[in-house]
Structures are given as C-alpha cells and as structure tokens.
PDB file of C-alpha atoms in Angstrom:
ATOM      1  CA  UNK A 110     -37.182 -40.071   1.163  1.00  0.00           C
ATOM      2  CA  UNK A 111     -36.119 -41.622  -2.280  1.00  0.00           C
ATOM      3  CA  UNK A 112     -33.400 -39.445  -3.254  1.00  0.00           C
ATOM      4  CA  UNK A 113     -32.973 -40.545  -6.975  1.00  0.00           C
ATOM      5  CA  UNK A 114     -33.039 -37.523  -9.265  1.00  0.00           C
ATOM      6  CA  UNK A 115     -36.054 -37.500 -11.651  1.00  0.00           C
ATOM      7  CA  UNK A 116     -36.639 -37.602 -15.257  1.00  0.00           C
ATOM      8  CA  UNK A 117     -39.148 -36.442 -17.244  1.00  0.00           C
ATOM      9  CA  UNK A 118     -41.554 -38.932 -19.485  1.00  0.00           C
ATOM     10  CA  UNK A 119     -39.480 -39.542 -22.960  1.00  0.00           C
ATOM     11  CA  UNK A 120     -42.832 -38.077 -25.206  1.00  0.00           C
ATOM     12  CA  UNK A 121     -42.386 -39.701 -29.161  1.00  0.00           C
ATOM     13  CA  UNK A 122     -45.527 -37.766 -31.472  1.00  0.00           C
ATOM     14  CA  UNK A 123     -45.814 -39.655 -34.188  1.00  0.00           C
ATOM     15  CA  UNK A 124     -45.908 -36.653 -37.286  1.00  0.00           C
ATOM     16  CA  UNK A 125     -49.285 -36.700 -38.825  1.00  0.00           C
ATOM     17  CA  UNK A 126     -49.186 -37.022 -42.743  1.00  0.00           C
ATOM     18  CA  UNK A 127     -48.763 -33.363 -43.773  1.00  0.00           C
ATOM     19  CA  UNK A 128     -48.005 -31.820 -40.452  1.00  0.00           C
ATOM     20  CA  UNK A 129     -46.174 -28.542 -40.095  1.00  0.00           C
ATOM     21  CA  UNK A 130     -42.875 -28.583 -37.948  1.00  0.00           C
ATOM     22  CA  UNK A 131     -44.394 -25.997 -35.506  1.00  0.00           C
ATOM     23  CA  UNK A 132     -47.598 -27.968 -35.859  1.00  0.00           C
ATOM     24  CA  UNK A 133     -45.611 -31.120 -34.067  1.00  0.00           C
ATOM     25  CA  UNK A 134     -43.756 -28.469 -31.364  1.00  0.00           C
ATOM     26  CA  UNK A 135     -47.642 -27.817 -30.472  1.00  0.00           C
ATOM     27  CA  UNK A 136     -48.627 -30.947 -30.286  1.00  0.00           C
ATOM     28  CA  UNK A 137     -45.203 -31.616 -28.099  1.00  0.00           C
ATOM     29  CA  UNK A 138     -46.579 -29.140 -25.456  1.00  0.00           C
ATOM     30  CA  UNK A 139     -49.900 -30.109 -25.118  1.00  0.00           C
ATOM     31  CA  UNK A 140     -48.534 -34.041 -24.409  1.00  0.00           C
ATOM     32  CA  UNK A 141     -46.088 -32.901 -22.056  1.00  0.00           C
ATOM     33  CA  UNK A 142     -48.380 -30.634 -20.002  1.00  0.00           C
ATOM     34  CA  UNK A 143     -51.077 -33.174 -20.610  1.00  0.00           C
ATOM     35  CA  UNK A 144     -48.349 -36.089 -19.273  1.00  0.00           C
ATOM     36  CA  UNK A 145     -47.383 -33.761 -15.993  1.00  0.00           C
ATOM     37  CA  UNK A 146     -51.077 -33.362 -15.296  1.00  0.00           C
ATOM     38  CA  UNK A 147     -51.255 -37.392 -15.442  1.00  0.00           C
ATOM     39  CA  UNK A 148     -48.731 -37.760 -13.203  1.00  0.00           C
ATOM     40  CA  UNK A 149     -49.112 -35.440 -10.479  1.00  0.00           C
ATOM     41  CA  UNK A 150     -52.800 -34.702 -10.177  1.00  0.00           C
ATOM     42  CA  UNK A 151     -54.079 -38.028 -11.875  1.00  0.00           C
ATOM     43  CA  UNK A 152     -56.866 -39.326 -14.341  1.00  0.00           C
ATOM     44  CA  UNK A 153     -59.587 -37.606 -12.108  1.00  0.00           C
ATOM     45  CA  UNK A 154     -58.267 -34.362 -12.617  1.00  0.00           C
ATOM     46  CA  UNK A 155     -57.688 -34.765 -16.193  1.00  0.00           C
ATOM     47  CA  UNK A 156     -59.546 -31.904 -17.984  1.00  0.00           C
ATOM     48  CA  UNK A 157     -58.991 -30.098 -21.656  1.00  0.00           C
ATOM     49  CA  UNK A 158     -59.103 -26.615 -18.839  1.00  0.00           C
ATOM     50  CA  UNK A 159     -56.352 -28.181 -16.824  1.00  0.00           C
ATOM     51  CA  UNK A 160     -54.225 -29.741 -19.554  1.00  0.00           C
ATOM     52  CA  UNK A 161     -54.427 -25.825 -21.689  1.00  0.00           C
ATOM     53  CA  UNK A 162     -54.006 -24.000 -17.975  1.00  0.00           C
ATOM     54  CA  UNK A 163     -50.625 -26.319 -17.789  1.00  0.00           C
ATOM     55  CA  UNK A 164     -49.905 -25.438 -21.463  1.00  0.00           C
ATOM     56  CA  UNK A 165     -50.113 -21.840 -21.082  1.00  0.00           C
ATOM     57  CA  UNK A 166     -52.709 -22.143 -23.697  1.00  0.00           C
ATOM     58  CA  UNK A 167     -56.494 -21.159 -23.808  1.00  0.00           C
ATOM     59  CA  UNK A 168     -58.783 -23.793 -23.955  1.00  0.00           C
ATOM     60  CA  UNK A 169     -60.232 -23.293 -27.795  1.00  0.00           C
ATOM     61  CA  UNK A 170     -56.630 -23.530 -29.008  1.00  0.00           C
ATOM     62  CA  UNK A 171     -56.392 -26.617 -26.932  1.00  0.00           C
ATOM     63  CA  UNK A 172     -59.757 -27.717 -28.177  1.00  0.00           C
ATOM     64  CA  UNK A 173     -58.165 -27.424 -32.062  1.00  0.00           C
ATOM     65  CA  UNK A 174     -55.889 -30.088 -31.620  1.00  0.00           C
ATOM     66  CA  UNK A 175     -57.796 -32.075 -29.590  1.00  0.00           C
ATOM     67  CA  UNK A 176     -61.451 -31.217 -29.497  1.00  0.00           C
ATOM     68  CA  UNK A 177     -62.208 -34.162 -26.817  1.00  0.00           C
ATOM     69  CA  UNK A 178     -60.831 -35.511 -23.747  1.00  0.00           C
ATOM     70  CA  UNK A 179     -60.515 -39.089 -25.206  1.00  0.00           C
ATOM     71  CA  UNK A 180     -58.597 -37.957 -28.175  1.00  0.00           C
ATOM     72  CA  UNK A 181     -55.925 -36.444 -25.992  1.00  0.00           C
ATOM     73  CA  UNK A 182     -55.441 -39.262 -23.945  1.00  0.00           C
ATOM     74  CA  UNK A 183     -55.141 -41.620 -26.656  1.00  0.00           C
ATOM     75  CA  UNK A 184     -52.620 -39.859 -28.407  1.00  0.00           C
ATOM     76  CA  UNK A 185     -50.684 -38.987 -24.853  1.00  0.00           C
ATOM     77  CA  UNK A 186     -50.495 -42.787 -24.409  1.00  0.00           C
ATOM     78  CA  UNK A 187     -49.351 -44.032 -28.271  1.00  0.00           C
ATOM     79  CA  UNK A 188     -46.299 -41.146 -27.352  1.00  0.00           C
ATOM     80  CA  UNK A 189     -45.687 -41.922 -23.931  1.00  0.00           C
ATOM     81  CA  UNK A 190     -45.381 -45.915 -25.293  1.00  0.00           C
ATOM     82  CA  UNK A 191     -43.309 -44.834 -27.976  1.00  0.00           C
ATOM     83  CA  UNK A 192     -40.462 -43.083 -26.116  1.00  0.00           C
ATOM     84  CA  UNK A 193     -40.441 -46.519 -23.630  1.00  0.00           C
ATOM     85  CA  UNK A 194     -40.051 -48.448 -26.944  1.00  0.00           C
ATOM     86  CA  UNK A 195     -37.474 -46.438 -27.813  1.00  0.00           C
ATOM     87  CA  UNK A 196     -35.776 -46.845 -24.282  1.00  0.00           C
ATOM     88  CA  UNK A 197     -35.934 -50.506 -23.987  1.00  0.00           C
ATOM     89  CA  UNK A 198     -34.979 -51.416 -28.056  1.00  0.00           C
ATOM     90  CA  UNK A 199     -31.681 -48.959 -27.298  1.00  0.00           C
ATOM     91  CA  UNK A 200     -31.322 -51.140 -23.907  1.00  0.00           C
ATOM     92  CA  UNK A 201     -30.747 -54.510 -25.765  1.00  0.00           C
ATOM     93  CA  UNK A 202     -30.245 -53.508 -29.594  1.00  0.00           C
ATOM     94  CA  UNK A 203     -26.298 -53.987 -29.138  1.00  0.00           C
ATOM     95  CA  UNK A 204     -25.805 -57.066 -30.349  1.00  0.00           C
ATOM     96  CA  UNK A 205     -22.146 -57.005 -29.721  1.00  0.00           C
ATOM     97  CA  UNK A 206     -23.383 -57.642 -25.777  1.00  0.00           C
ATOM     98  CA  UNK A 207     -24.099 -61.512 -24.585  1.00  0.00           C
ATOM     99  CA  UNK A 208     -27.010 -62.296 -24.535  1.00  0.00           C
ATOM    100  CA  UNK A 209     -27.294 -62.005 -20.608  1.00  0.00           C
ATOM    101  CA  UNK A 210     -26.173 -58.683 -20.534  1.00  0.00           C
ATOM    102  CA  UNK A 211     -28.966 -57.782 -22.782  1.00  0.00           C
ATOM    103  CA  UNK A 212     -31.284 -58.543 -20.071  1.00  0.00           C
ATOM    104  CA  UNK A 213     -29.432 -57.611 -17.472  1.00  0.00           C
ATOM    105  CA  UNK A 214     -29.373 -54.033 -19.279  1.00  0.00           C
ATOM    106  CA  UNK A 215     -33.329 -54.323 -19.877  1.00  0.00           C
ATOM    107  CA  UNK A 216     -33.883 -55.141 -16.566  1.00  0.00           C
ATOM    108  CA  UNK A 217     -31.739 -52.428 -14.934  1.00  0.00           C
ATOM    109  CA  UNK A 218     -33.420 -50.078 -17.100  1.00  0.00           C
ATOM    110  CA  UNK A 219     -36.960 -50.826 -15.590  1.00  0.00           C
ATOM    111  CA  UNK A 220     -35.340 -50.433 -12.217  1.00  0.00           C
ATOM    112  CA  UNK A 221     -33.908 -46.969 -13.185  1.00  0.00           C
ATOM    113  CA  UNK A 222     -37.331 -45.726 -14.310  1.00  0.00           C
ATOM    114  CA  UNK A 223     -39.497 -46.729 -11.507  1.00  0.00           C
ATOM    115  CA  UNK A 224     -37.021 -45.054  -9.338  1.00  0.00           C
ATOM    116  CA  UNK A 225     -39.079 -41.609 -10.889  1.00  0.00           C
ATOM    117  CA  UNK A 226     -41.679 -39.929 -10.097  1.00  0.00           C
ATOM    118  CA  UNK A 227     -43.107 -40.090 -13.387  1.00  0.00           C
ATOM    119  CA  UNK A 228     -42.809 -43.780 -13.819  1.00  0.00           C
ATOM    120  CA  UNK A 229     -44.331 -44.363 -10.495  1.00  0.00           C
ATOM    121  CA  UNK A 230     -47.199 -41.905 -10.899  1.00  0.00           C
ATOM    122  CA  UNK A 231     -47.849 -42.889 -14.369  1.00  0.00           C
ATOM    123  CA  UNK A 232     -48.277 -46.415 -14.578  1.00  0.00           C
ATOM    124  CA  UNK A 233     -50.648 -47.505 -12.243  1.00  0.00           C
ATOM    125  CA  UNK A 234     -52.750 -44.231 -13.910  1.00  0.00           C
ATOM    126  CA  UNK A 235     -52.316 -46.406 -16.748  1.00  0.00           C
ATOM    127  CA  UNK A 236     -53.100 -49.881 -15.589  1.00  0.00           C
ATOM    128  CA  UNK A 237     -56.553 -48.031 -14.021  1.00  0.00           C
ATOM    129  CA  UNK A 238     -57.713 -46.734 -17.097  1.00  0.00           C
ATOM    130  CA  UNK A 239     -56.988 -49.794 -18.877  1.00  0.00           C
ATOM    131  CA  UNK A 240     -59.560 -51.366 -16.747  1.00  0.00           C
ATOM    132  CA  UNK A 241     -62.513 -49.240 -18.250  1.00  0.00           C
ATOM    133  CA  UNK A 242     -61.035 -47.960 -21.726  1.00  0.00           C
ATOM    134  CA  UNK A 243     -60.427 -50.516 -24.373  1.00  0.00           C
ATOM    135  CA  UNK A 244     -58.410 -48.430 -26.577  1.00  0.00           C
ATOM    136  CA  UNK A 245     -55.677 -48.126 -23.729  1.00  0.00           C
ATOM    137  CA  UNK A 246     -56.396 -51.944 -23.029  1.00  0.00           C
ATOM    138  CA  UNK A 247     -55.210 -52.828 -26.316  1.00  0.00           C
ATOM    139  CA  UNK A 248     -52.484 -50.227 -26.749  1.00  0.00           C
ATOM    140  CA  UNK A 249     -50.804 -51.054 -23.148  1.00  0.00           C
ATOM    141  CA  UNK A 250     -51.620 -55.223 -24.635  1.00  0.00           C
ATOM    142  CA  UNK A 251     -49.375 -54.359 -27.694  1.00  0.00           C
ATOM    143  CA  UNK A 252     -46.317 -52.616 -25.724  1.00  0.00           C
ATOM    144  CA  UNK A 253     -46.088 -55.730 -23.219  1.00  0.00           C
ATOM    145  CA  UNK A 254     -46.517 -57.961 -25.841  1.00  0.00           C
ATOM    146  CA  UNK A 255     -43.951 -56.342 -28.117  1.00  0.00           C
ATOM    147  CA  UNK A 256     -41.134 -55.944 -24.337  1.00  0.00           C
ATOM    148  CA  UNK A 257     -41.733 -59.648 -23.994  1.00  0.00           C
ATOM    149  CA  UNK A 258     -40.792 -60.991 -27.231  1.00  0.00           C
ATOM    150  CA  UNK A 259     -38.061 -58.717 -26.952  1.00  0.00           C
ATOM    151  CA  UNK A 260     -36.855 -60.388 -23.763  1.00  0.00           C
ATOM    152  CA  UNK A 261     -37.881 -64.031 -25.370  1.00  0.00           C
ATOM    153  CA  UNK A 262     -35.585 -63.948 -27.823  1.00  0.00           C
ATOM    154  CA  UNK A 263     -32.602 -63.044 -25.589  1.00  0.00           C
ATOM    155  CA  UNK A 264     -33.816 -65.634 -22.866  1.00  0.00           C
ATOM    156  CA  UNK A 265     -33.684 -68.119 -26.054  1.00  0.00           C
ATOM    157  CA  UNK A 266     -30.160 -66.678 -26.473  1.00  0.00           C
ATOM    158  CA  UNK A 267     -28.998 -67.499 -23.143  1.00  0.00           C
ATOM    159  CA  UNK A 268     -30.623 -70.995 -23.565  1.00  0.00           C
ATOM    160  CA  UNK A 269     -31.116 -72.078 -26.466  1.00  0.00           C
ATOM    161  CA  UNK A 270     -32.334 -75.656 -25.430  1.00  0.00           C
ATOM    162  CA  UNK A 271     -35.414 -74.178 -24.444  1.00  0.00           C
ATOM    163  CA  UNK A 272     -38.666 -73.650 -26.418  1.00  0.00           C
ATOM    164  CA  UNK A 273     -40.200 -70.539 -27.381  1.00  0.00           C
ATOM    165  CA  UNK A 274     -42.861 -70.934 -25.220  1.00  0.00           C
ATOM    166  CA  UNK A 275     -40.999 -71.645 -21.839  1.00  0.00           C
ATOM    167  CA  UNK A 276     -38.671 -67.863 -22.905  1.00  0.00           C
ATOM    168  CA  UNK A 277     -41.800 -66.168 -23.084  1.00  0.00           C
ATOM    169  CA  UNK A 278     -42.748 -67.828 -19.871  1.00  0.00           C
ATOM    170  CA  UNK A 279     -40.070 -66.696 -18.315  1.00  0.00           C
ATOM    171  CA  UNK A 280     -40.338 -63.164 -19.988  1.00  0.00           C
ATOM    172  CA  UNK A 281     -43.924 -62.820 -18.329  1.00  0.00           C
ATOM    173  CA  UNK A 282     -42.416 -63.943 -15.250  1.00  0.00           C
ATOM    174  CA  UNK A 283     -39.597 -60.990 -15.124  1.00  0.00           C
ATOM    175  CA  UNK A 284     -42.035 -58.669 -16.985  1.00  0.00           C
ATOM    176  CA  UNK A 285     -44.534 -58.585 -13.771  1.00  0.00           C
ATOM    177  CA  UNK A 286     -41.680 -58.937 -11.154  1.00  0.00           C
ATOM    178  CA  UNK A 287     -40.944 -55.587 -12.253  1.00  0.00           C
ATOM    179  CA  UNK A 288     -44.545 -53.960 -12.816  1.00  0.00           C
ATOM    180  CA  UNK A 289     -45.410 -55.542  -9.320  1.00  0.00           C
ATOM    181  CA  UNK A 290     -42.345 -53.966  -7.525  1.00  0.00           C
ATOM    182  CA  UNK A 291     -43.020 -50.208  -8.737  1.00  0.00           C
ATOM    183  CA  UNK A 292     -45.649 -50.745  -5.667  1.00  0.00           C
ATOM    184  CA  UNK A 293     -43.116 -51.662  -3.620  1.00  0.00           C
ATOM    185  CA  UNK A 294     -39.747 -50.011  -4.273  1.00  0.00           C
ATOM    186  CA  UNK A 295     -40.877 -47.002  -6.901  1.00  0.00           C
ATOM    187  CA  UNK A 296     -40.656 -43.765  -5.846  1.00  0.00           C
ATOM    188  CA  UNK A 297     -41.180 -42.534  -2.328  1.00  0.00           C
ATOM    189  CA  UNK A 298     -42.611 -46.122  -1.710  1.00  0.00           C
ATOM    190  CA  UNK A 299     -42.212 -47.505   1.726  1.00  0.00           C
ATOM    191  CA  UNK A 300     -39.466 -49.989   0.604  1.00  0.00           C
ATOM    192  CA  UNK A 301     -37.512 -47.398  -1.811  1.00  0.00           C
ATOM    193  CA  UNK A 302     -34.055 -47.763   0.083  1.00  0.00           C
ATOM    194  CA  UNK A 303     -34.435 -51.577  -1.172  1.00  0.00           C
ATOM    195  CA  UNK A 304     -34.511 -51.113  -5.090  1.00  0.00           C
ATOM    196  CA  UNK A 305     -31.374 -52.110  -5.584  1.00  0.00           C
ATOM    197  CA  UNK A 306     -31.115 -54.885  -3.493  1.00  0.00           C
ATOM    198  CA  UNK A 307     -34.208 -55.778  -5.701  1.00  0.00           C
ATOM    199  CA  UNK A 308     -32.410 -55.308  -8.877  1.00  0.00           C
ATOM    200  CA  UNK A 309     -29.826 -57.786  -8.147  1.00  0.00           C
ATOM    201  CA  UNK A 310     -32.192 -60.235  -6.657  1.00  0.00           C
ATOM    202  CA  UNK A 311     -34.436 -60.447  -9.848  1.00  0.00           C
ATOM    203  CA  UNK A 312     -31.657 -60.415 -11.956  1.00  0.00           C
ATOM    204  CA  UNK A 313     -30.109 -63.276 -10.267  1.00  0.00           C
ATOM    205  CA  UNK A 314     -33.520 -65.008  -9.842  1.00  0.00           C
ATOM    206  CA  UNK A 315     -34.314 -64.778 -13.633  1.00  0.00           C
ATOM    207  CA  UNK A 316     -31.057 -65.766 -14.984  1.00  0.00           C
ATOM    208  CA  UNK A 317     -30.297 -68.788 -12.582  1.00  0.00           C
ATOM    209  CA  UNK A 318     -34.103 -69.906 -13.576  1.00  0.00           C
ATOM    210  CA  UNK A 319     -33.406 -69.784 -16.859  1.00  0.00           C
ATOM    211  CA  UNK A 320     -30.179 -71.738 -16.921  1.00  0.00           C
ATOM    212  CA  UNK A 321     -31.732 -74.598 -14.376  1.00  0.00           C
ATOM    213  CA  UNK A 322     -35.071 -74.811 -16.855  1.00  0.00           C
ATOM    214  CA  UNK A 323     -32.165 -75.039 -19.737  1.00  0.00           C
ATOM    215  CA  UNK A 324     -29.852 -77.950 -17.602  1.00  0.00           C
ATOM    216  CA  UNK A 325     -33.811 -79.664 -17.092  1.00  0.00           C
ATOM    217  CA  UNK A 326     -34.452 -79.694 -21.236  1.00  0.00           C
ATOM    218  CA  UNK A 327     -30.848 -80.847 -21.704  1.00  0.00           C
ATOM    219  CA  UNK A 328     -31.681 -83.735 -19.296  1.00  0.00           C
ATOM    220  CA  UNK A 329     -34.731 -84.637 -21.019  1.00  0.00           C
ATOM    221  CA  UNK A 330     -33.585 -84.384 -24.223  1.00  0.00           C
ATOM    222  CA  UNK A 331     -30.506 -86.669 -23.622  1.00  0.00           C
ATOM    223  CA  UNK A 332     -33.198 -89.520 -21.935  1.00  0.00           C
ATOM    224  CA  UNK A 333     -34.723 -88.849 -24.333  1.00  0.00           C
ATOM    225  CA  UNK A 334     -31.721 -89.895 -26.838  1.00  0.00           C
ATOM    226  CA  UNK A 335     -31.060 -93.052 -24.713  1.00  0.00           C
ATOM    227  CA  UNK A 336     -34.165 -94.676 -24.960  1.00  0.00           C
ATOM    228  CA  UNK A 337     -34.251 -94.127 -28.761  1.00  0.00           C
ATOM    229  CA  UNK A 338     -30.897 -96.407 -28.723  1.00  0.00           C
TER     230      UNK A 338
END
C-alpha cells in the first residue's frame, strides 16, 4: 500500500472579464467536484448530473455555468494546467539555485506528485482523452511544450557547450521518463515502494548524460579548433 499522504489537484480559474468574486468561488466548486469526479470515477462517468450531485448543486444551476459537457471539461483542464504551471515555474524560478538544482527540484517535484492519487488518476484520464479531443490535444501540446523549454534552458545552464536542440533533447528524454513511470511507481502501483529509488536514478541518469553529451561537444569543438590550425 503506497502510504504517501495525498493532495488535492492545485485548480487556477482564470477570472472571466467582468466576473463577480462569488461568481469565480462558483466556478471554483464546480472544477473541484468536476476534478474529484475525474479522478476517482473517470471520463466514462463524467456527467453535468454527477459533476452538480458532487457539487451539492442541482443540475440547471450547473447547466448555467456550463450548459455542455465539453465546456466543462475544457475549462477543468486550462485550470488543472494552470495550477501545474504554477507548481513547476515556483520549482525552478529561484535563480539564486545552480542550475542543477533547478532540475533536480523540477524533477523531484514530478516524483512528489505522482506519488497522489490525483496525479495518478488524472493523467492517464488526460492522455486518453487527448487521443479523441483536439482541444485537450493541443492544450496538454502547449503545457509539455512550455515544461520542456523550461527544463532546456537549465540543461543549457548546466552545459552550456551544448546546442539548443540537444537540451531539449534531453528535456523530452527526462520529460517521458517521468510520464512513463506514473505507470510504474504512481500511486498504489505495483512498484510504489521503488519511487524513490527511481528519483535518484533519473536524476543521476539525466545529469551524468548531460555532462558526458557536454565533455563529447567540448571534444569536437576542440578537433575541431586543431584542424583549423
């Protein structure tokens, strides 16, 4: 049994232009009733009746805010995105931090959260409907795309000999290490007990692969010197 305690999904509404306070505190409940459906009953049982029944609201005051299924899930997903934006900037915005630690910080994050329930139950919810609903598609394409340059330009940090292209690489690379282990070692998965092993392996994986590709550029670029003698 995974032991870690849980934590709720951070939810971040973005205020709609001319939006009451208590019309945001609304909207608040319906995404987190609407996010705990998600999680522990899953896309199939993802109704407006279920999502106002887990509210504590009836279904035409639901149906206000969000007269259609599609609209509810769209805006669920831009605030559940949001609040892991805001997690992961706060992991590697102190810039008084090397480099390394940044990502070590990033990267220990991501280990934290699929330790969850939440994390664990939501994602691959996510990555399903992504399959079939371009709007997610795009919106999940945006948040990855947005956590790897994030982790590019620390990677470019820690070595700056190499290019742009080889960070991001390497971003992509630690970026579905990660995703691909919440299968593994997420919550209540078979191989739980080894999460943190995990942690330290990737982290030690990433960096010494990023230090080895930097000592390879280095190596070319000083051949590269010597010829041009």
């Amino acid at each position: 049994m995974d032991r870690q305690k849980d934590e709720t999904i951070l939810i971040r509404v973005r205020p709609r232009p001319g939006a009451y306070a208590s019309g945001i505190e609304t909207t608040e409940t319906i995404l987190r009733a609407a996010a705990d459906v998600l999680i522990e009953e899953g896309y199939k049982s993802f109704t407006l009746r279920r999502v106002a029944e887990r509210s504590g609201m009836k279904v035409g005051n639901l149906s206000y805010h969000f007269p259609r299924k599609e609209e509810l899930i769209r805006e669920l997903l831009e605030a559940i995105l949001n609040g892991f934006r805001e997690k992961s900037a706060a992991a590697i915005a102190d810039t008084g931090l090397p480099p390394e630690e940044r990502i070590v910080r990033l990267t220990t994050l991501s280990f934290r959260e699929m330790g969850t329930r939440a994390t664990t139950h939501l994602f691959p919810e996510l990555w399903a409907l992504a399959s079939h609903d371009e709007f997610v598609s795009d919106q999940l394409k945006q948040f990855y795309t947005s956590l790897l340059d994030g982790m590019a330009t620390n990677l470019g940090a820690v070595a700056p000999q190499l290019s742009s292209e080889q960070c991001h690489e390497i971003a992509l690379l630690l970026c579905a290490t990660v995703e691909g282990m919440i299968v593994f070692v997420g919550h209540d998965r078979p191989w739980a007990a080894r999460r943190s092993a995990m942690r330290q392996l990737t982290i030690k994986s990433i960096i010494s692969l990023t230090k080895a590709m930097e000592a390879d550029a280095r190596e070319t670029a000083d051949a590269a010197c010597e010829l041009e003698k």
